[in-house]
XYZ file of C-alpha atoms in Angstrom:
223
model
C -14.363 18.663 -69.646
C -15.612 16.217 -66.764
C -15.261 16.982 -63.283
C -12.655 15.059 -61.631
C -13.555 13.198 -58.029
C -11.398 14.168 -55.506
C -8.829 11.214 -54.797
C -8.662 9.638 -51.368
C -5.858 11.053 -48.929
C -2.851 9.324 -49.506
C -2.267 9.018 -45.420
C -5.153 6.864 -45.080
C -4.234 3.308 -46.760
C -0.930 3.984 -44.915
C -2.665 4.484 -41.771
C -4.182 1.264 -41.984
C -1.110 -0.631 -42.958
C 0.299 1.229 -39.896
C -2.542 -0.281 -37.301
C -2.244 -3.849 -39.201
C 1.517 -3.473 -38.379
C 0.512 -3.116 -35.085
C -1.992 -5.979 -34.782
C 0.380 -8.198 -36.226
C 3.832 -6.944 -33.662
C 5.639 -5.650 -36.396
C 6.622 -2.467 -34.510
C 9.340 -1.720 -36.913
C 7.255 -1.385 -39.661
C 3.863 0.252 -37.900
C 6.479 3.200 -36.924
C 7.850 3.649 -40.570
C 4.358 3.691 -41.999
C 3.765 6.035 -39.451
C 6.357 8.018 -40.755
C 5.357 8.162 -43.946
C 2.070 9.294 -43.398
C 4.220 12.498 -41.261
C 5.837 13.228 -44.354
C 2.734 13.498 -45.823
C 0.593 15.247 -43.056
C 3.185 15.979 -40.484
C 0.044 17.453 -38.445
C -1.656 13.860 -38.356
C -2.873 13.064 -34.939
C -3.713 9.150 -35.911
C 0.164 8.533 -37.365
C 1.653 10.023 -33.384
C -1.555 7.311 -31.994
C 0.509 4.638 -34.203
C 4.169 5.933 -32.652
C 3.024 6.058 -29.129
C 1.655 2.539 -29.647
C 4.980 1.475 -30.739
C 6.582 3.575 -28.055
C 4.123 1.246 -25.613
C 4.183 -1.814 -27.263
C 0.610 -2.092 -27.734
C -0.878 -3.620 -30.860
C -4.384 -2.185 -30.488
C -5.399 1.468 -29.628
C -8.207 -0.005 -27.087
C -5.145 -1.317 -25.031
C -4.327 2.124 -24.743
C -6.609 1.936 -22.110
C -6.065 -0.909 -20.691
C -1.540 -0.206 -19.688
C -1.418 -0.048 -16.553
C 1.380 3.470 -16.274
C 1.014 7.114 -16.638
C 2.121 7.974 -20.225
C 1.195 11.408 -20.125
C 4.468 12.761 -20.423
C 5.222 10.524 -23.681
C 6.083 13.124 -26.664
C 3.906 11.429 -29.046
C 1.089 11.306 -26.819
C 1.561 14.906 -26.147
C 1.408 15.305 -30.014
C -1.108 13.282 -30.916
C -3.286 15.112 -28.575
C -2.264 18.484 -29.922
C -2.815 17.597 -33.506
C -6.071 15.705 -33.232
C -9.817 15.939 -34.138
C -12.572 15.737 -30.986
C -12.663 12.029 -31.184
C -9.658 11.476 -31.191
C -8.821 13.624 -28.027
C -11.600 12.247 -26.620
C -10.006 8.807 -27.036
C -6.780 9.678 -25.687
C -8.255 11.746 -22.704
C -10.437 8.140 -22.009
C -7.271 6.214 -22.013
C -5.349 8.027 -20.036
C -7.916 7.878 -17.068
C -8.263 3.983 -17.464
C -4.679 3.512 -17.022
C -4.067 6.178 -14.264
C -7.330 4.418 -12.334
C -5.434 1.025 -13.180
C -1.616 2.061 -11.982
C -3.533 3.843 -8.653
C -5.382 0.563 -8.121
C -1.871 -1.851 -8.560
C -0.211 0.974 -6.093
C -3.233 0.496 -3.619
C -3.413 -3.206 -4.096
C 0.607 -3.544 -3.679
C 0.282 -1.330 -0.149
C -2.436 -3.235 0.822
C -1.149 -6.689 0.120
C 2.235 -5.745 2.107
C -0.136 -4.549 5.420
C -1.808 -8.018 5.070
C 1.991 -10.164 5.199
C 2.674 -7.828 7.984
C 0.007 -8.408 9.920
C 0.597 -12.313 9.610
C 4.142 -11.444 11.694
C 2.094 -11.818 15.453
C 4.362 -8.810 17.382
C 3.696 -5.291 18.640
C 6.058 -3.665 15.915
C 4.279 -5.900 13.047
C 0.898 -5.014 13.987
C 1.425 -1.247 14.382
C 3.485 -1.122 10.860
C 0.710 -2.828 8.934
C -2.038 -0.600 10.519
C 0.089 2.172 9.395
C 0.110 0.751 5.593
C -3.564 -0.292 5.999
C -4.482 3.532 6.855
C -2.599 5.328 4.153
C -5.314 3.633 2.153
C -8.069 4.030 4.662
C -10.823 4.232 1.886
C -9.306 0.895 -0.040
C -11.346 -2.490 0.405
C -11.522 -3.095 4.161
C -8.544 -1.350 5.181
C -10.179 0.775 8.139
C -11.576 -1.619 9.789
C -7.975 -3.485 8.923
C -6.407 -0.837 10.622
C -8.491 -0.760 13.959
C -7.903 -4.847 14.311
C -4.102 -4.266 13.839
C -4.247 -1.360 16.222
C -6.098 -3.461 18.564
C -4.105 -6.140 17.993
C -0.576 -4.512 18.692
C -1.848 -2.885 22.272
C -3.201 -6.439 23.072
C 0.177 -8.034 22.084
C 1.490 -4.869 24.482
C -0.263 -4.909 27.370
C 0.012 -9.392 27.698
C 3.707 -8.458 27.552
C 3.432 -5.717 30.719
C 1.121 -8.006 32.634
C 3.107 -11.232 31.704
C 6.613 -9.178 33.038
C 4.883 -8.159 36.313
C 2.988 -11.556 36.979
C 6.993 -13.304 36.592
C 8.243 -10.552 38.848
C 5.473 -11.665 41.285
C 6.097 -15.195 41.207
C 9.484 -14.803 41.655
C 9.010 -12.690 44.694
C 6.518 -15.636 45.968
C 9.693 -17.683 45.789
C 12.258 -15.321 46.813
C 13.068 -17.796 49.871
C 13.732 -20.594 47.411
C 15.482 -18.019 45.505
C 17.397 -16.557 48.635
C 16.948 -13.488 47.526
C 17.618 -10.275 49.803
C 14.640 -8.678 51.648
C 15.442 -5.545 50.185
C 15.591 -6.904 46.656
C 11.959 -8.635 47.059
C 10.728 -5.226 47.777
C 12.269 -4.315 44.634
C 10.531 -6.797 42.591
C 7.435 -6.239 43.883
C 7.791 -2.249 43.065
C 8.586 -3.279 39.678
C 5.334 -5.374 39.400
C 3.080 -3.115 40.890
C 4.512 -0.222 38.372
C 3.970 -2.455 35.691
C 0.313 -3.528 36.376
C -0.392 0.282 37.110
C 0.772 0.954 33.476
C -2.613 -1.471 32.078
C -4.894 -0.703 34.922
C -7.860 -1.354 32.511
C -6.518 -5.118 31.410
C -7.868 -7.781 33.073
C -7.311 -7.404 36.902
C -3.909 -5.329 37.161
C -5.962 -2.698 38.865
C -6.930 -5.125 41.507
C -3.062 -6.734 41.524
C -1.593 -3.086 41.807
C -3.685 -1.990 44.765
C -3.063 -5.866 46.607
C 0.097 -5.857 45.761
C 1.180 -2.081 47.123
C -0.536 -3.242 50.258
C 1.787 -5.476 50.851
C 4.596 -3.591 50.534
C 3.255 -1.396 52.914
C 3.160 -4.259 55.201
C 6.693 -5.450 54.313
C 8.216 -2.066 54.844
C 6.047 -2.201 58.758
C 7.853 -5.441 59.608
């Protein structure tokens, strides 16, 4: 009596109408085929590939790689890896790195885009938010060197404010006759600005407005 050949497993036509399922969107139908190949094999890594391809919406497996969320905690992932050959693993393993490295780099891009709008806003509070955005991704594009410019920025915006405050107070004090302000009051002012420039002593000449400026209230206070 002739040998018979060994026929072909029945999962693997099925499998194939399963993945053409898929290329075609037929979700429905590439999860039933699926399921007939479990019936079958119920320990078939390739038929949980199909279901967490339907569970994703994807109609290839090399766009497995390409979604852009974890789906490590999907149950037919979790399967699929459990009940499949090296290569297959392999695959899955691959995948799952490409989209993690893709979902980090839309979290990073998001942050970073968000620091940039932020830093458009031209005020202290702005400028010190978006440096803060820009360094919890220090090592992302340019955002050190982002950082340091908003930094910069925001103690610029700062200190023009101080000096701005104590150069009014002086001009008013320069016109406290027009003003008729009390003598006692102009010393007041002039306190104030002093105070303020001695805050920035290091921007632009506040130093040298503190120290002429406390002179003569040493010279007010003698009359």
């Amino acid at each position: 009596k002739e040998a018979v050949a060994a026929p072909v497993s029945n999962t693997v036509p099925l499998l194939k109408r399963a993945f053409l399922f898929l290329e075609g969107g037929e979700f429905d139908s590439a999860d039933s085929y699926a399921e007939k190949v479990l019936d079958i094999d119920p320990e078939c890594g390739e038929a949980y590939l199909v279901k967490l391809l339907v569970n994703l919406r994807l109609s290839t497996k090399e766009k497995l790689g390409e979604y852009d969320k974890d789906f490590s905690e999907n149950k037919n992932y979790k399967i699929a890896c459990r009940f499949g050959d090296k290569n297959l693993n392999e695959f899955l393993d691959s995948s799952l790195r490409s989209a993690l490295a893709i979902q980090e780099n839309a979290r990073l891009e998001s942050i970073y885009n968000d620091a940039i709008q932020k830093k458009e806003t031209i005020s202290e509070e702005s400028q010190r938010e978006a440096a803060k955005l820009f360094n919890s991704i220090i090592d992302y594009k340019d955002s050190k060197a982002q950082t340091a410019e908003c930094l910069n920025k925001a103690k610029e915006i700062k200190f023009n404010s101080i000096y701005d405050n104590a150069a009014n107070l002086i001009e008013k004090w320069r016109h406290r006759e027009a003003w008729n302000l009390d003598p006692q009051y102009s010393i007041v002012l002039l306190k104030q600005a002093v105070a303020e420039f001695k805050q920035i002593p290091e921007w632009k000449d506040s130093e040298m407005l503190a120290e002429e400026y406390r002179k003569v209230i040493e010279t007010e206070q003698q009359e």
